[in-house]
Structures are given as C-alpha cells and as structure tokens.
PDB file of C-alpha atoms in Angstrom:
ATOM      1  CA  UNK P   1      45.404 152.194 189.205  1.00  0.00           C
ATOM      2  CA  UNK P   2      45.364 150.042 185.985  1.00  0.00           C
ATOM      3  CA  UNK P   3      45.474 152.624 182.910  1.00  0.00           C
ATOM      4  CA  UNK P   4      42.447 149.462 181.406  1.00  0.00           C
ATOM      5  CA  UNK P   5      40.768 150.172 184.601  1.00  0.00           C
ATOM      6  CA  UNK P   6      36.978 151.082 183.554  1.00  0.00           C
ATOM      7  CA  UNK P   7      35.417 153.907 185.671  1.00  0.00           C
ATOM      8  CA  UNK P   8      31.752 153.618 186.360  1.00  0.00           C
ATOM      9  CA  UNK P   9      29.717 156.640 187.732  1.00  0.00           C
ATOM     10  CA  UNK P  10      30.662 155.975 191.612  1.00  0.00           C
ATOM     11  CA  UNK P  11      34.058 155.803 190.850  1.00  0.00           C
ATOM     12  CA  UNK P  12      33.854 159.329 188.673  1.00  0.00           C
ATOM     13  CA  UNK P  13      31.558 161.038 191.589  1.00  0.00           C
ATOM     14  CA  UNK P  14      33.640 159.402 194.281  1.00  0.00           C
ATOM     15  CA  UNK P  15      36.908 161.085 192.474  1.00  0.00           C
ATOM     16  CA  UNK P  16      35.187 164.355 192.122  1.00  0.00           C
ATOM     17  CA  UNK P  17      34.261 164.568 195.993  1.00  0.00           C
ATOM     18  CA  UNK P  18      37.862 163.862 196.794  1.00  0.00           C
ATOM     19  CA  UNK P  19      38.947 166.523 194.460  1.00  0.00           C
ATOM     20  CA  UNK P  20      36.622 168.729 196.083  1.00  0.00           C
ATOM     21  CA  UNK P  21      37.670 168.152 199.353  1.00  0.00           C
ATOM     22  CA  UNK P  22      41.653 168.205 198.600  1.00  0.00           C
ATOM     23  CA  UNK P  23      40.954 171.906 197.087  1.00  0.00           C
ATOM     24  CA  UNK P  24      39.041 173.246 199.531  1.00  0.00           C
ATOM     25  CA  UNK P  25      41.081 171.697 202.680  1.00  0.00           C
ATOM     26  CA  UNK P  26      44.588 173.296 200.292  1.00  0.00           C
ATOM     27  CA  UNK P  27      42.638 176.424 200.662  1.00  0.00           C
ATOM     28  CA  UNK P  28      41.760 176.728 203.810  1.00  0.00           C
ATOM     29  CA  UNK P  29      45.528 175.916 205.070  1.00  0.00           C
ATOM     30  CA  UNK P  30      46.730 178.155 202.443  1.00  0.00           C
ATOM     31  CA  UNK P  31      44.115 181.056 204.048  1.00  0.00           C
ATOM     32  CA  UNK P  32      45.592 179.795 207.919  1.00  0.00           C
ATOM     33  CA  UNK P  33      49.770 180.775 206.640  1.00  0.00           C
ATOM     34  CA  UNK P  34      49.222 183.731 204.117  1.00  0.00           C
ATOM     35  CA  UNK P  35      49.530 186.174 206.950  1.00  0.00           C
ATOM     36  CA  UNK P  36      52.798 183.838 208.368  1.00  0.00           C
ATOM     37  CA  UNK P  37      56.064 186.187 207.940  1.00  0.00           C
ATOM     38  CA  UNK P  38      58.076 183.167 207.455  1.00  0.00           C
ATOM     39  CA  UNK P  39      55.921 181.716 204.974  1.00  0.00           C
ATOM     40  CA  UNK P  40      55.884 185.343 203.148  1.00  0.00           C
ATOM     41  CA  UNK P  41      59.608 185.111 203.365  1.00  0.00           C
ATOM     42  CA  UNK P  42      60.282 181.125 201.462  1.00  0.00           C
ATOM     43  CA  UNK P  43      57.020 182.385 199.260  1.00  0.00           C
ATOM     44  CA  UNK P  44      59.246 185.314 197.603  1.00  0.00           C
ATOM     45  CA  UNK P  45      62.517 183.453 197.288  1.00  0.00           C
ATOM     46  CA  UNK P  46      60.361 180.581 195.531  1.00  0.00           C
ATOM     47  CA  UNK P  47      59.054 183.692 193.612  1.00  0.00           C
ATOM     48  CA  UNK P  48      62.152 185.685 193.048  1.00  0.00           C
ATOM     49  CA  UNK P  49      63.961 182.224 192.327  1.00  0.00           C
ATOM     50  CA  UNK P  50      61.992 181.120 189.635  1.00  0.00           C
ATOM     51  CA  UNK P  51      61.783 184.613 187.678  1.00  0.00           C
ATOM     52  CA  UNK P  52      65.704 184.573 187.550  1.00  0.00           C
ATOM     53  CA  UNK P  53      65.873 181.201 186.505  1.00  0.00           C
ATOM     54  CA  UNK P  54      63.262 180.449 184.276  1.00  0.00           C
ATOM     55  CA  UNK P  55      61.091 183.181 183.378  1.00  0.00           C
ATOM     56  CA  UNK P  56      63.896 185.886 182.281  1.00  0.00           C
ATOM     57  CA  UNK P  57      65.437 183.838 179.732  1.00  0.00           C
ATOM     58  CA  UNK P  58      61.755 183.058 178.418  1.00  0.00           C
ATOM     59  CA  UNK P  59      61.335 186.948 178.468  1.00  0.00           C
ATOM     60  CA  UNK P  60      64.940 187.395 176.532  1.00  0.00           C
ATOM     61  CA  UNK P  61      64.016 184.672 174.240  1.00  0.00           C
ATOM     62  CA  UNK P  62      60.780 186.152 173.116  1.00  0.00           C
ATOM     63  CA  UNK P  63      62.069 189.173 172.672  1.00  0.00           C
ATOM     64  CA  UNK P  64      64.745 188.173 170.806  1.00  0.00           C
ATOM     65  CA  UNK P  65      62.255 186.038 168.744  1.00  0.00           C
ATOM     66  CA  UNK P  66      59.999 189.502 168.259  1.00  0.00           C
ATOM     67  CA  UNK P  67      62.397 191.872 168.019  1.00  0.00           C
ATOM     68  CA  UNK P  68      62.278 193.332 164.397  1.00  0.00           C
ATOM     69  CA  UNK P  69      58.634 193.225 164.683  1.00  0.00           C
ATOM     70  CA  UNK P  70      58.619 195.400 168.051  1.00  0.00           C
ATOM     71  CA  UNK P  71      61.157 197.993 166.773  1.00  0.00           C
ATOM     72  CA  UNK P  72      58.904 198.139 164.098  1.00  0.00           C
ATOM     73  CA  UNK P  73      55.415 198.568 166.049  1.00  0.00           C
ATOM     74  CA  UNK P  74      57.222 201.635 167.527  1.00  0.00           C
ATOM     75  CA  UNK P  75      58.729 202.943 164.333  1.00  0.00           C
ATOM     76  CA  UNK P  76      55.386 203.061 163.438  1.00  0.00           C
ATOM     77  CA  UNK P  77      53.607 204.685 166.633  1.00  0.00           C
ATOM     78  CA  UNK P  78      55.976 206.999 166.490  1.00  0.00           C
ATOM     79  CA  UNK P  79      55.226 208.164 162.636  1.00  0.00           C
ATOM     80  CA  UNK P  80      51.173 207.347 163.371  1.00  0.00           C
ATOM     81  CA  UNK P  81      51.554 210.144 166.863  1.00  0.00           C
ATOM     82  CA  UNK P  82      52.942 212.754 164.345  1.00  0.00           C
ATOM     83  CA  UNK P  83      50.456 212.178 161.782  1.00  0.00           C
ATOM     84  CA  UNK P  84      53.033 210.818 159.218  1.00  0.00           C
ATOM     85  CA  UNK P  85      51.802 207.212 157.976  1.00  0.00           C
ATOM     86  CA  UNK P  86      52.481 207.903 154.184  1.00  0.00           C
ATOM     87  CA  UNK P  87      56.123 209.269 154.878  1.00  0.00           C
ATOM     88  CA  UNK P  88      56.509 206.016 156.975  1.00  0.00           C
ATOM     89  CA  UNK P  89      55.055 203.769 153.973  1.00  0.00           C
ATOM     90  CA  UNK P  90      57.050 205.486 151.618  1.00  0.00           C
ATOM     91  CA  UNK P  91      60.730 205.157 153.529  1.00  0.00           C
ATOM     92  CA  UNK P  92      60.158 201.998 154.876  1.00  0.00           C
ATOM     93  CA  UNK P  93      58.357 199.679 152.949  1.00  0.00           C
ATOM     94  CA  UNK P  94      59.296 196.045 153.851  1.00  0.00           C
ATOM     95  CA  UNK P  95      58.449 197.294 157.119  1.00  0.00           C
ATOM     96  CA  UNK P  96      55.225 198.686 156.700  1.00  0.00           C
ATOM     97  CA  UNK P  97      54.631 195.060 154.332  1.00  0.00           C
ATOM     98  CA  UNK P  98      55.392 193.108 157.479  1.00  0.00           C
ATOM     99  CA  UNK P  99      52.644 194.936 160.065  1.00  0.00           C
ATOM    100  CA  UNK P 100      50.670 194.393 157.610  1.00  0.00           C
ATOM    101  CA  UNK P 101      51.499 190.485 157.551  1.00  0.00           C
ATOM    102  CA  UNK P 102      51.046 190.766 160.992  1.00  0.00           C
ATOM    103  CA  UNK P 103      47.566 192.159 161.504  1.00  0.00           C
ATOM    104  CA  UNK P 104      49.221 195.463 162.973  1.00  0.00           C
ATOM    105  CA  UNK P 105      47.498 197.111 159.867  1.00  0.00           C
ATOM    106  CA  UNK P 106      44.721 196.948 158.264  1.00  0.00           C
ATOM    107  CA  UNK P 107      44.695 199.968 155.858  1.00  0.00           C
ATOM    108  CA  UNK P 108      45.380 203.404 155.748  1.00  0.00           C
ATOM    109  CA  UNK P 109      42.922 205.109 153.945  1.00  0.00           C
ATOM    110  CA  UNK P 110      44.158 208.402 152.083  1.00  0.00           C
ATOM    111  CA  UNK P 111      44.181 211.062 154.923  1.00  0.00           C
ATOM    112  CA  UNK P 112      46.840 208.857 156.671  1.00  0.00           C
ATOM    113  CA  UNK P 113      44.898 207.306 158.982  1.00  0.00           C
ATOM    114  CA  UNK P 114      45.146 203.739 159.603  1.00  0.00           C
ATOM    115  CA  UNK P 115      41.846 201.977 159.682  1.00  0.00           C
TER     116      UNK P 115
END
C-alpha cells in the first residue's frame, strides 16, 4: 500500500472485517493448543526467556531509579505503624520533604496522623 493511498469507507469496513476475522480465527487456534503439553512447554521457555532477559534488568533498573524513595516509603510505614510521624519529621527531614514532593504525604495534622 501507498502511504498517499486515500481510504474511502469500503476500504475502512473491508479492513475492519479482516481484522475481525484474523482475531477471532487467532483465537480460536489459540483455544484448539492451550491444553497441548508441548505447546505449554515452548509457551514457558518463551515466558521464562524473556523475564531473564528483558524484564529483570527493567525491574533492577527501576529500582535502582526508585530506590531512595522506596527506603524511604518504608522508613516511614514503619514510624506511621508505631504511631511516631513527628519523631520521623523531626530526625529525618529531607526525607519527610521528599514524600511530600512525591504525593506520599499530604499532611499530618497535630495528633500525628497523616491526612
């Protein structure tokens, strides 16, 4: 196809049907070799290859990316469970500054809970 090629409605609907009827023929062939050990079998490897490949580092890299502010969520859960927000404010402020920056806290009003 010509990328200047002009599509009128028959050519849009006709495009659409085809669609339609590659999806729904992929799915019924897909519902036919779910159950198919062998096909189970290359299905996980796929699986299993792509998460060591491509989807750990993309884990590690995030995480490396979000670290501080993930130690920091749990520093705080951790002073929030014992009911200790102000000591928490009051030893680590450029922490508590960046949840806030964040969106991790709003307020904390002055009973210590965070609103």
């Amino acid at each position: 196809m010509d990328s200047t090629e002009i599509y009128n409605d028959d050519k849009i609907q006709r495009i659409i049907e085809l669609y339609k009827k590659n999806r729904q023929r992929d799915k019924i062939n897909y519902q036919k070799r779910k159950d198919n050990p062998e096909f189970i079998i290359q299905n996980r490897l796929r699986a299993k290859t792509h998460y060591e490949t491509v989807y750990k580092e993309k884990k590690k890299d995030n995480y490396e990316k979000n670290k501080e502010l993930l130690q920091t969520k749990a520093l705080f859960r951790y002073y929030k469970k014992n009911d200790k927000v102000e000591a928490f404010q009051k030893k680590y402020p450029n922490k508590y500054k960046l949840l806030q920056d964040h969106g991790a806290i709003v307020s904390v009003s002055p009973s210590g809970e965070t609103v």
